[in-house]
PDB file of C-alpha atoms in Angstrom:
ATOM      1  CA  MET A   1     -18.095  -3.426 -11.207  1.00  0.00           C
ATOM      2  CA  THR A   2     -20.462  -0.578 -12.050  1.00  0.00           C
ATOM      3  CA  GLN A   3     -21.774  -0.667  -8.485  1.00  0.00           C
ATOM      4  CA  ALA A   4     -18.229  -0.581  -7.112  1.00  0.00           C
ATOM      5  CA  LEU A   5     -17.314   2.373  -9.312  1.00  0.00           C
ATOM      6  CA  ALA A   6     -20.469   4.208  -8.243  1.00  0.00           C
ATOM      7  CA  PHE A   7     -18.688   4.956  -4.961  1.00  0.00           C
ATOM      8  CA  LEU A   8     -16.143   6.918  -6.943  1.00  0.00           C
ATOM      9  CA  TYR A   9     -18.861   9.127  -8.352  1.00  0.00           C
ATOM     10  CA  ASN A  10     -20.678   9.881  -5.102  1.00  0.00           C
ATOM     11  CA  PRO A  11     -18.632  11.194  -2.155  1.00  0.00           C
ATOM     12  CA  HIS A  12     -21.601  11.049   0.245  1.00  0.00           C
ATOM     13  CA  ARG A  13     -22.180   7.365  -0.457  1.00  0.00           C
ATOM     14  CA  PHE A  14     -18.446   6.737  -0.200  1.00  0.00           C
ATOM     15  CA  MET A  15     -18.226   8.462   3.195  1.00  0.00           C
ATOM     16  CA  ALA A  16     -21.167   6.428   4.511  1.00  0.00           C
ATOM     17  CA  PHE A  17     -19.660   3.176   3.190  1.00  0.00           C
ATOM     18  CA  SER A  18     -16.122   3.845   4.412  1.00  0.00           C
ATOM     19  CA  ALA A  19     -17.287   4.853   7.904  1.00  0.00           C
ATOM     20  CA  TRP A  20     -18.083   1.200   8.677  1.00  0.00           C
ATOM     21  CA  ALA A  21     -15.890  -0.578   6.109  1.00  0.00           C
ATOM     22  CA  ALA A  22     -12.562   0.904   7.285  1.00  0.00           C
ATOM     23  CA  PRO A  23     -12.786  -0.277  10.927  1.00  0.00           C
ATOM     24  CA  LEU A  24     -14.140  -3.637   9.774  1.00  0.00           C
ATOM     25  CA  LEU A  25     -11.206  -4.164   7.398  1.00  0.00           C
ATOM     26  CA  GLY A  26      -8.760  -2.947  10.045  1.00  0.00           C
ATOM     27  CA  THR A  27     -10.065  -5.473  12.582  1.00  0.00           C
ATOM     28  CA  LEU A  28      -9.951  -8.200   9.951  1.00  0.00           C
ATOM     29  CA  ALA A  29      -6.329  -7.280   9.145  1.00  0.00           C
ATOM     30  CA  LEU A  30      -5.285  -7.574  12.801  1.00  0.00           C
ATOM     31  CA  GLY A  31      -7.055 -10.925  13.226  1.00  0.00           C
ATOM     32  CA  LEU A  32      -5.503 -12.367  10.053  1.00  0.00           C
ATOM     33  CA  ALA A  33      -2.070 -11.061  11.070  1.00  0.00           C
ATOM     34  CA  ALA A  34      -2.351 -12.727  14.488  1.00  0.00           C
ATOM     35  CA  ALA A  35      -3.268 -16.073  12.872  1.00  0.00           C
ATOM     36  CA  GLY A  36      -0.609 -15.704  10.168  1.00  0.00           C
ATOM     37  CA  LEU A  37       2.145 -14.828  12.659  1.00  0.00           C
ATOM     38  CA  TRP A  38       1.191 -17.721  14.928  1.00  0.00           C
ATOM     39  CA  LEU A  39       1.318 -20.230  12.066  1.00  0.00           C
ATOM     40  CA  GLY A  40       4.431 -18.560  10.665  1.00  0.00           C
ATOM     41  CA  PHE A  41       6.340 -19.011  13.908  1.00  0.00           C
ATOM     42  CA  THR A  42       5.059 -22.536  14.514  1.00  0.00           C
ATOM     43  CA  ALA A  43       6.034 -23.697  11.002  1.00  0.00           C
ATOM     44  CA  PRO A  44       9.178 -25.830  10.814  1.00  0.00           C
ATOM     45  CA  GLU A  45      12.441 -24.471   9.432  1.00  0.00           C
ATOM     46  CA  ASP A  46      12.844 -24.774   5.674  1.00  0.00           C
ATOM     47  CA  TYR A  47      15.394 -27.411   4.668  1.00  0.00           C
ATOM     48  CA  GLN A  48      17.342 -24.875   2.587  1.00  0.00           C
ATOM     49  CA  GLN A  49      16.518 -21.443   4.035  1.00  0.00           C
ATOM     50  CA  GLY A  50      16.395 -22.495   7.690  1.00  0.00           C
ATOM     51  CA  ASP A  51      14.641 -19.942   9.900  1.00  0.00           C
ATOM     52  CA  THR A  52      14.974 -17.174   7.303  1.00  0.00           C
ATOM     53  CA  VAL A  53      11.905 -18.638   5.592  1.00  0.00           C
ATOM     54  CA  ARG A  54       9.928 -16.649   8.187  1.00  0.00           C
ATOM     55  CA  ILE A  55      11.004 -13.437   6.441  1.00  0.00           C
ATOM     56  CA  MET A  56       9.023 -14.666   3.413  1.00  0.00           C
ATOM     57  CA  PHE A  57       5.777 -14.320   5.387  1.00  0.00           C
ATOM     58  CA  ILE A  58       6.248 -10.546   5.439  1.00  0.00           C
ATOM     59  CA  HIS A  59       8.408 -10.039   2.338  1.00  0.00           C
ATOM     60  CA  VAL A  60       6.121 -11.698  -0.228  1.00  0.00           C
ATOM     61  CA  PRO A  61       2.887  -9.964   0.933  1.00  0.00           C
ATOM     62  CA  ALA A  62       4.676  -6.591   0.926  1.00  0.00           C
ATOM     63  CA  ALA A  63       5.942  -7.222  -2.614  1.00  0.00           C
ATOM     64  CA  TRP A  64       2.503  -8.327  -3.841  1.00  0.00           C
ATOM     65  CA  MET A  65       0.928  -5.260  -2.255  1.00  0.00           C
ATOM     66  CA  GLY A  66       3.528  -2.973  -3.814  1.00  0.00           C
ATOM     67  CA  LEU A  67       2.374  -4.168  -7.244  1.00  0.00           C
ATOM     68  CA  PHE A  68      -1.338  -4.329  -6.409  1.00  0.00           C
ATOM     69  CA  VAL A  69      -1.404  -0.820  -4.942  1.00  0.00           C
ATOM     70  CA  TYR A  70       0.299   0.504  -8.068  1.00  0.00           C
ATOM     71  CA  LEU A  71      -2.504  -1.013 -10.164  1.00  0.00           C
ATOM     72  CA  CYS A  72      -4.991   0.785  -7.879  1.00  0.00           C
ATOM     73  CA  LEU A  73      -3.006   4.015  -8.257  1.00  0.00           C
ATOM     74  CA  GLY A  74      -2.963   3.616 -12.037  1.00  0.00           C
ATOM     75  CA  GLY A  75      -6.683   2.789 -12.215  1.00  0.00           C
ATOM     76  CA  ALA A  76      -7.649   5.737 -10.018  1.00  0.00           C
ATOM     77  CA  SER A  77      -5.336   8.035 -12.000  1.00  0.00           C
ATOM     78  CA  PHE A  78      -6.978   6.883 -15.237  1.00  0.00           C
ATOM     79  CA  LEU A  79     -10.471   7.645 -13.879  1.00  0.00           C
ATOM     80  CA  SER A  80      -9.277  10.977 -12.549  1.00  0.00           C
ATOM     81  CA  LEU A  81      -7.591  11.980 -15.792  1.00  0.00           C
ATOM     82  CA  ILE A  82     -10.279  10.819 -18.237  1.00  0.00           C
ATOM     83  CA  PHE A  83     -13.493  11.338 -16.257  1.00  0.00           C
ATOM     84  CA  ARG A  84     -12.258  14.149 -13.963  1.00  0.00           C
ATOM     85  CA  GLN A  85     -13.592  12.360 -10.901  1.00  0.00           C
ATOM     86  CA  ALA A  86     -12.490  14.196  -7.756  1.00  0.00           C
ATOM     87  CA  LEU A  87     -12.876  11.097  -5.596  1.00  0.00           C
ATOM     88  CA  ALA A  88     -10.748   9.060  -8.010  1.00  0.00           C
ATOM     89  CA  ASP A  89      -8.008  11.673  -7.648  1.00  0.00           C
ATOM     90  CA  ALA A  90      -8.351  11.449  -3.859  1.00  0.00           C
ATOM     91  CA  ALA A  91      -8.040   7.659  -4.163  1.00  0.00           C
ATOM     92  CA  ALA A  92      -4.877   7.972  -6.257  1.00  0.00           C
ATOM     93  CA  ARG A  93      -3.363  10.427  -3.812  1.00  0.00           C
ATOM     94  CA  GLY A  94      -4.248   8.186  -0.867  1.00  0.00           C
ATOM     95  CA  ALA A  95      -2.789   5.063  -2.470  1.00  0.00           C
ATOM     96  CA  ALA A  96       0.683   6.462  -3.213  1.00  0.00           C
ATOM     97  CA  PRO A  97       2.171   6.593   0.326  1.00  0.00           C
ATOM     98  CA  LEU A  98       0.691   3.174   1.121  1.00  0.00           C
ATOM     99  CA  GLY A  99       2.231   1.624  -1.987  1.00  0.00           C
ATOM    100  CA  ALA A 100       5.559   3.348  -1.327  1.00  0.00           C
ATOM    101  CA  VAL A 101       5.753   1.872   2.187  1.00  0.00           C
ATOM    102  CA  PHE A 102       4.768  -1.628   1.009  1.00  0.00           C
ATOM    103  CA  THR A 103       7.373  -1.507  -1.779  1.00  0.00           C
ATOM    104  CA  GLY A 104      10.014  -0.082   0.549  1.00  0.00           C
ATOM    105  CA  LEU A 105       9.317  -2.893   3.020  1.00  0.00           C
ATOM    106  CA  ALA A 106       9.542  -5.470   0.218  1.00  0.00           C
ATOM    107  CA  LEU A 107      12.977  -4.112  -0.736  1.00  0.00           C
ATOM    108  CA  ALA A 108      14.213  -3.919   2.865  1.00  0.00           C
ATOM    109  CA  THR A 109      12.961  -7.347   3.971  1.00  0.00           C
ATOM    110  CA  GLY A 110      14.188  -8.895   0.715  1.00  0.00           C
ATOM    111  CA  SER A 111      17.614  -7.434   1.379  1.00  0.00           C
ATOM    112  CA  LEU A 112      17.559  -8.802   4.935  1.00  0.00           C
ATOM    113  CA  TRP A 113      16.753 -12.240   3.506  1.00  0.00           C
ATOM    114  CA  GLY A 114      19.309 -11.932   0.692  1.00  0.00           C
ATOM    115  CA  LYS A 115      22.316 -11.235   2.898  1.00  0.00           C
ATOM    116  CA  PRO A 116      22.265 -14.595   4.766  1.00  0.00           C
ATOM    117  CA  MET A 117      20.939 -16.612   1.787  1.00  0.00           C
ATOM    118  CA  TRP A 118      22.698 -15.075  -1.226  1.00  0.00           C
ATOM    119  CA  GLY A 119      25.628 -13.561   0.648  1.00  0.00           C
ATOM    120  CA  THR A 120      24.779 -10.040  -0.542  1.00  0.00           C
ATOM    121  CA  TRP A 121      22.357  -7.270   0.400  1.00  0.00           C
ATOM    122  CA  TRP A 122      21.679  -6.294  -3.193  1.00  0.00           C
ATOM    123  CA  VAL A 123      22.225  -7.340  -6.802  1.00  0.00           C
ATOM    124  CA  TRP A 124      21.208  -5.402  -9.897  1.00  0.00           C
ATOM    125  CA  ASP A 125      19.142  -8.258 -11.303  1.00  0.00           C
ATOM    126  CA  ALA A 126      15.934  -7.633 -13.231  1.00  0.00           C
ATOM    127  CA  ARG A 127      13.495  -8.339 -10.388  1.00  0.00           C
ATOM    128  CA  LEU A 128      15.234  -6.247  -7.740  1.00  0.00           C
ATOM    129  CA  THR A 129      15.936  -3.397 -10.143  1.00  0.00           C
ATOM    130  CA  SER A 130      12.376  -3.280 -11.489  1.00  0.00           C
ATOM    131  CA  VAL A 131      10.989  -3.228  -7.930  1.00  0.00           C
ATOM    132  CA  LEU A 132      13.368  -0.365  -7.130  1.00  0.00           C
ATOM    133  CA  VAL A 133      12.013   1.451 -10.212  1.00  0.00           C
ATOM    134  CA  LEU A 134       8.470   0.822  -8.898  1.00  0.00           C
ATOM    135  CA  PHE A 135       9.479   2.381  -5.575  1.00  0.00           C
ATOM    136  CA  LEU A 136      10.947   5.384  -7.405  1.00  0.00           C
ATOM    137  CA  PHE A 137       7.688   5.832  -9.369  1.00  0.00           C
ATOM    138  CA  TYR A 138       5.798   6.055  -6.075  1.00  0.00           C
ATOM    139  CA  LEU A 139       8.262   8.642  -4.742  1.00  0.00           C
ATOM    140  CA  ALA A 140       8.171  10.600  -8.008  1.00  0.00           C
ATOM    141  CA  TYR A 141       4.345  10.612  -7.958  1.00  0.00           C
ATOM    142  CA  MET A 142       4.267  12.091  -4.450  1.00  0.00           C
ATOM    143  CA  ALA A 143       7.096  14.542  -5.172  1.00  0.00           C
ATOM    144  CA  LEU A 144       5.408  15.782  -8.349  1.00  0.00           C
ATOM    145  CA  ARG A 145       2.113  16.407  -6.573  1.00  0.00           C
ATOM    146  CA  ALA A 146       3.908  18.253  -3.802  1.00  0.00           C
ATOM    147  CA  ALA A 147       6.037  20.308  -6.192  1.00  0.00           C
ATOM    148  CA  ILE A 148       3.223  21.906  -8.242  1.00  0.00           C
ATOM    149  CA  ASP A 149       1.321  24.657  -6.443  1.00  0.00           C
ATOM    150  CA  ASP A 150      -1.772  24.465  -8.656  1.00  0.00           C
ATOM    151  CA  GLU A 151      -3.490  21.383  -7.255  1.00  0.00           C
ATOM    152  CA  ALA A 152      -5.408  20.546 -10.445  1.00  0.00           C
ATOM    153  CA  LYS A 153      -2.286  20.779 -12.604  1.00  0.00           C
ATOM    154  CA  GLY A 154      -0.294  18.752 -10.089  1.00  0.00           C
ATOM    155  CA  ALA A 155      -2.977  16.063 -10.045  1.00  0.00           C
ATOM    156  CA  ARG A 156      -2.996  15.835 -13.860  1.00  0.00           C
ATOM    157  CA  ALA A 157       0.789  15.680 -14.145  1.00  0.00           C
ATOM    158  CA  ALA A 158       1.002  13.047 -11.407  1.00  0.00           C
ATOM    159  CA  ALA A 159      -1.800  10.996 -13.015  1.00  0.00           C
ATOM    160  CA  ILE A 160       0.090  10.941 -16.326  1.00  0.00           C
ATOM    161  CA  LEU A 161       3.246   9.865 -14.486  1.00  0.00           C
ATOM    162  CA  ALA A 162       1.288   7.104 -12.723  1.00  0.00           C
ATOM    163  CA  LEU A 163      -0.039   5.828 -16.064  1.00  0.00           C
ATOM    164  CA  VAL A 164       3.479   5.823 -17.547  1.00  0.00           C
ATOM    165  CA  GLY A 165       4.646   3.819 -14.517  1.00  0.00           C
ATOM    166  CA  LEU A 166       2.099   1.092 -15.276  1.00  0.00           C
ATOM    167  CA  VAL A 167       4.512  -0.092 -17.986  1.00  0.00           C
ATOM    168  CA  ASN A 168       6.808  -1.259 -15.190  1.00  0.00           C
ATOM    169  CA  VAL A 169       4.182  -3.511 -13.535  1.00  0.00           C
ATOM    170  CA  PRO A 170       4.397  -6.410 -16.037  1.00  0.00           C
ATOM    171  CA  VAL A 171       8.174  -5.970 -16.098  1.00  0.00           C
ATOM    172  CA  VAL A 172       8.275  -6.575 -12.326  1.00  0.00           C
ATOM    173  CA  HIS A 173       5.917  -9.531 -12.590  1.00  0.00           C
ATOM    174  CA  TRP A 174       7.590 -11.357 -15.475  1.00  0.00           C
ATOM    175  CA  SER A 175      11.174 -10.204 -14.900  1.00  0.00           C
ATOM    176  CA  VAL A 176      12.089 -13.579 -13.385  1.00  0.00           C
ATOM    177  CA  GLU A 177      10.975 -15.301 -16.604  1.00  0.00           C
ATOM    178  CA  TRP A 178      12.199 -12.798 -19.172  1.00  0.00           C
ATOM    179  CA  TRP A 179      15.732 -12.618 -17.750  1.00  0.00           C
ATOM    180  CA  ASN A 180      18.091 -14.808 -15.773  1.00  0.00           C
ATOM    181  CA  THR A 181      17.862 -13.473 -12.237  1.00  0.00           C
ATOM    182  CA  LEU A 182      19.377 -14.328  -8.893  1.00  0.00           C
ATOM    183  CA  HIS A 183      15.881 -13.821  -7.509  1.00  0.00           C
ATOM    184  CA  GLN A 184      14.045 -17.135  -7.675  1.00  0.00           C
ATOM    185  CA  GLY A 185      11.316 -17.693 -10.230  1.00  0.00           C
ATOM    186  CA  ARG A 186       7.617 -17.861  -9.448  1.00  0.00           C
ATOM    187  CA  THR A 187       7.054 -20.170  -6.483  1.00  0.00           C
ATOM    188  CA  VAL A 188       3.504 -19.752  -5.201  1.00  0.00           C
ATOM    189  CA  PHE A 189       1.784 -19.335  -8.567  1.00  0.00           C
ATOM    190  CA  ALA A 190       4.246 -21.444 -10.561  1.00  0.00           C
ATOM    191  CA  ALA A 191       3.017 -23.236 -13.665  1.00  0.00           C
ATOM    192  CA  GLY A 192       1.827 -26.686 -12.621  1.00  0.00           C
ATOM    193  CA  GLY A 193       1.012 -25.609  -9.060  1.00  0.00           C
ATOM    194  CA  SER A 194       2.778 -24.123  -6.093  1.00  0.00           C
ATOM    195  CA  ARG A 195       6.310 -25.277  -5.352  1.00  0.00           C
ATOM    196  CA  ALA A 196       5.976 -24.433  -1.644  1.00  0.00           C
ATOM    197  CA  ALA A 197       4.637 -26.778   1.039  1.00  0.00           C
ATOM    198  CA  ASN A 198       1.257 -26.058   2.612  1.00  0.00           C
ATOM    199  CA  VAL A 199       2.871 -25.523   5.995  1.00  0.00           C
ATOM    200  CA  PHE A 200       4.455 -22.380   4.488  1.00  0.00           C
ATOM    201  CA  LEU A 201       1.653 -21.483   2.086  1.00  0.00           C
ATOM    202  CA  VAL A 202      -1.059 -21.157   4.752  1.00  0.00           C
ATOM    203  CA  PRO A 203       0.727 -18.506   6.888  1.00  0.00           C
ATOM    204  CA  LEU A 204       1.844 -16.785   3.687  1.00  0.00           C
ATOM    205  CA  PHE A 205      -1.741 -16.475   2.430  1.00  0.00           C
ATOM    206  CA  LEU A 206      -3.028 -15.381   5.841  1.00  0.00           C
ATOM    207  CA  MET A 207      -0.396 -12.652   6.024  1.00  0.00           C
ATOM    208  CA  SER A 208      -1.151 -11.635   2.429  1.00  0.00           C
ATOM    209  CA  LEU A 209      -4.856 -11.335   3.218  1.00  0.00           C
ATOM    210  CA  SER A 210      -3.954  -9.346   6.324  1.00  0.00           C
ATOM    211  CA  TYR A 211      -1.838  -6.918   4.277  1.00  0.00           C
ATOM    212  CA  MET A 212      -4.661  -6.649   1.734  1.00  0.00           C
ATOM    213  CA  ALA A 213      -7.285  -5.922   4.415  1.00  0.00           C
ATOM    214  CA  GLY A 214      -4.908  -3.465   6.109  1.00  0.00           C
ATOM    215  CA  PHE A 215      -4.362  -1.668   2.830  1.00  0.00           C
ATOM    216  CA  GLY A 216      -8.133  -1.530   2.245  1.00  0.00           C
ATOM    217  CA  ALA A 217      -8.705  -0.007   5.686  1.00  0.00           C
ATOM    218  CA  LEU A 218      -5.923   2.570   5.421  1.00  0.00           C
ATOM    219  CA  TRP A 219      -6.791   3.481   1.846  1.00  0.00           C
ATOM    220  CA  LEU A 220     -10.363   4.236   2.875  1.00  0.00           C
ATOM    221  CA  VAL A 221      -9.100   6.289   5.844  1.00  0.00           C
ATOM    222  CA  ARG A 222      -6.746   8.274   3.593  1.00  0.00           C
ATOM    223  CA  ILE A 223      -9.467   8.938   1.007  1.00  0.00           C
ATOM    224  CA  ARG A 224     -11.775  10.105   3.803  1.00  0.00           C
ATOM    225  CA  GLY A 225      -9.028  12.451   5.008  1.00  0.00           C
ATOM    226  CA  GLU A 226      -8.631  13.789   1.489  1.00  0.00           C
ATOM    227  CA  VAL A 227     -12.391  14.394   1.201  1.00  0.00           C
ATOM    228  CA  TRP A 228     -12.309  16.319   4.503  1.00  0.00           C
ATOM    229  CA  ARG A 229      -9.289  18.305   3.310  1.00  0.00           C
ATOM    230  CA  ARG A 230     -11.161  19.378   0.171  1.00  0.00           C
ATOM    231  CA  ARG A 231     -14.272  20.233   2.175  1.00  0.00           C
ATOM    232  CA  ALA A 232     -12.106  22.387   4.458  1.00  0.00           C
ATOM    233  CA  ALA A 233     -10.632  24.152   1.424  1.00  0.00           C
ATOM    234  CA  ALA A 234     -14.132  24.789   0.027  1.00  0.00           C
ATOM    235  CA  ALA A 235     -15.345  26.165   3.378  1.00  0.00           C
ATOM    236  CA  GLU A 236     -12.255  28.364   3.605  1.00  0.00           C
ATOM    237  CA  ALA A 237     -12.984  29.747   0.128  1.00  0.00           C
ATOM    238  CA  ARG A 238     -16.591  30.508   1.150  1.00  0.00           C
ATOM    239  CA  LEU A 239     -15.364  32.369   4.232  1.00  0.00           C
ATOM    240  CA  ALA A 240     -12.850  34.370   2.186  1.00  0.00           C
ATOM    241  CA  ARG A 241     -15.576  35.705  -0.147  1.00  0.00           C
TER     242      ARG A 241
ATOM    243  CA  MET B   1       5.317 -25.412  18.720  1.00  0.00           C
ATOM    244  CA  LEU B   2       6.056 -21.697  18.762  1.00  0.00           C
ATOM    245  CA  ASP B   3       9.646 -21.111  17.650  1.00  0.00           C
ATOM    246  CA  LEU B   4      10.878 -17.650  18.616  1.00  0.00           C
ATOM    247  CA  ASP B   5      14.549 -18.583  18.578  1.00  0.00           C
ATOM    248  CA  PRO B   6      15.775 -18.105  15.006  1.00  0.00           C
ATOM    249  CA  GLY B   7      19.350 -18.934  15.998  1.00  0.00           C
ATOM    250  CA  GLU B   8      22.147 -17.481  13.861  1.00  0.00           C
ATOM    251  CA  TYR B   9      19.673 -15.629  11.618  1.00  0.00           C
ATOM    252  CA  GLY B  10      17.955 -13.792  14.481  1.00  0.00           C
ATOM    253  CA  LEU B  11      19.398 -10.395  13.601  1.00  0.00           C
ATOM    254  CA  TYR B  12      18.042 -10.553  10.034  1.00  0.00           C
ATOM    255  CA  ILE B  13      14.641 -11.965  10.983  1.00  0.00           C
ATOM    256  CA  TRP B  14      13.886  -9.635  13.899  1.00  0.00           C
ATOM    257  CA  THR B  15      15.147  -6.605  11.967  1.00  0.00           C
ATOM    258  CA  ALA B  16      12.818  -7.520   9.076  1.00  0.00           C
ATOM    259  CA  TYR B  17       9.837  -7.960  11.410  1.00  0.00           C
ATOM    260  CA  GLY B  18      10.730  -4.816  13.370  1.00  0.00           C
ATOM    261  CA  LEU B  19      10.986  -2.713  10.194  1.00  0.00           C
ATOM    262  CA  SER B  20       7.691  -4.081   8.896  1.00  0.00           C
ATOM    263  CA  ALA B  21       5.912  -3.450  12.199  1.00  0.00           C
ATOM    264  CA  ALA B  22       7.322   0.082  12.386  1.00  0.00           C
ATOM    265  CA  GLY B  23       6.433   0.856   8.756  1.00  0.00           C
ATOM    266  CA  LEU B  24       2.886  -0.451   9.017  1.00  0.00           C
ATOM    267  CA  ALA B  25       2.321   1.224  12.396  1.00  0.00           C
ATOM    268  CA  TRP B  26       3.548   4.532  10.972  1.00  0.00           C
ATOM    269  CA  LEU B  27       1.151   4.145   8.035  1.00  0.00           C
ATOM    270  CA  ALA B  28      -1.772   3.471  10.375  1.00  0.00           C
ATOM    271  CA  VAL B  29      -0.989   6.345  12.756  1.00  0.00           C
ATOM    272  CA  SER B  30      -0.245   8.886  10.010  1.00  0.00           C
ATOM    273  CA  SER B  31      -3.367   7.911   8.023  1.00  0.00           C
ATOM    274  CA  LEU B  32      -5.639   8.201  11.070  1.00  0.00           C
ATOM    275  CA  ALA B  33      -4.012  11.487  12.159  1.00  0.00           C
ATOM    276  CA  PHE B  34      -4.352  12.931   8.633  1.00  0.00           C
ATOM    277  CA  ALA B  35      -8.057  12.069   8.463  1.00  0.00           C
ATOM    278  CA  ARG B  36      -8.758  13.293  12.001  1.00  0.00           C
ATOM    279  CA  ARG B  37      -6.904  16.584  11.513  1.00  0.00           C
ATOM    280  CA  TRP B  38      -8.801  17.467   8.334  1.00  0.00           C
ATOM    281  CA  ARG B  39     -12.138  16.300   9.676  1.00  0.00           C
ATOM    282  CA  ARG B  40     -11.792  18.669  12.650  1.00  0.00           C
ATOM    283  CA  ARG B  41     -10.676  21.546  10.438  1.00  0.00           C
ATOM    284  CA  ALA B  42     -13.457  20.979   7.902  1.00  0.00           C
ATOM    285  CA  GLU B  43     -16.137  20.751  10.582  1.00  0.00           C
ATOM    286  CA  SER B  44     -14.903  23.906  12.281  1.00  0.00           C
ATOM    287  CA  LEU B  45     -14.711  25.898   9.018  1.00  0.00           C
ATOM    288  CA  GLU B  46     -18.074  24.611   7.782  1.00  0.00           C
ATOM    289  CA  ALA B  47     -19.693  25.613  11.078  1.00  0.00           C
ATOM    290  CA  ARG B  48     -18.188  29.115  10.770  1.00  0.00           C
ATOM    291  CA  ALA B  49     -19.246  29.387   7.124  1.00  0.00           C
ATOM    292  CA  ALA B  50     -22.768  28.246   7.958  1.00  0.00           C
ATOM    293  CA  GLY B  51     -22.901  30.840  10.765  1.00  0.00           C
ATOM    294  CA  GLU B  52     -21.796  33.649   8.449  1.00  0.00           C
ATOM    295  CA  ASP B  53     -24.235  32.533   5.740  1.00  0.00           C
ATOM    296  CA  GLY B  54     -26.992  32.594   8.349  1.00  0.00           C
ATOM    297  CA  GLU B  55     -26.086  36.116   9.470  1.00  0.00           C
ATOM    298  CA  GLY B  56     -25.928  37.284   5.867  1.00  0.00           C
ATOM    299  CA  GLY B  57     -29.262  35.696   5.066  1.00  0.00           C
ATOM    300  CA  HIS B  58     -31.211  37.584   7.766  1.00  0.00           C
ATOM    301  CA  PRO B  59     -30.405  41.308   7.535  1.00  0.00           C
TER     302      PRO B  59
END
């Protein structure tokens, strides 16, 4: 853990690490996606959901990533706020658009599954509503950063907002147990073992690993971009003197 | 066997996959473009700054 965090304290080491890690993770993501899609489209129809079960192979990973990326955003914001680590702030800034897209895709694909299965695009149940709130936290984080001209003040305000939004993460996770929801309860990690058959679980896990690797690759790329942006700003300031 | 005929649910399934592909592709392209744009700008400005520092350092 200490070793992993050391990258946050040393931009040079981070740039050297990410230069080879990002393409490696990107290649891994594409390979896992190819395997996951192949198995997903060779799996039989579900006895209840029919062919719409194939939407689960992209909906569930997007939803998991929406939550996971928010934890990354919150962790990086905490390090940025408490320890004033510039690279942690770059990591938080880089994570937000990725998490927003994953969460947006979870909402959209869930809606496209809900219409044929539930007969409605949307219901205001606890799971769907809390995921919508998660999506709004991502948007608010990016809007707040963009709205404040002083970059340091904007980063601090956005980090506080990100930490406040962490309260919503357990609400999303346990909403299906705390309240009666139209959204089904936990299936993959249900108490007593998964309630899904392996023929669906394997492509689901492959796609989830693909999304995770893809996020890792793009997060590193975005943090690298942020480091370059700050180096450009520093060089510009030197030239202006 | 590969089943690419989702029958009556085709519209929902292909729209979901199309949206996901478009969203993820946009993320990849925008992330790479963002990093490339700032890398070029930083390298160009740092080269200029180093040049000016060099001129200033040898009167």
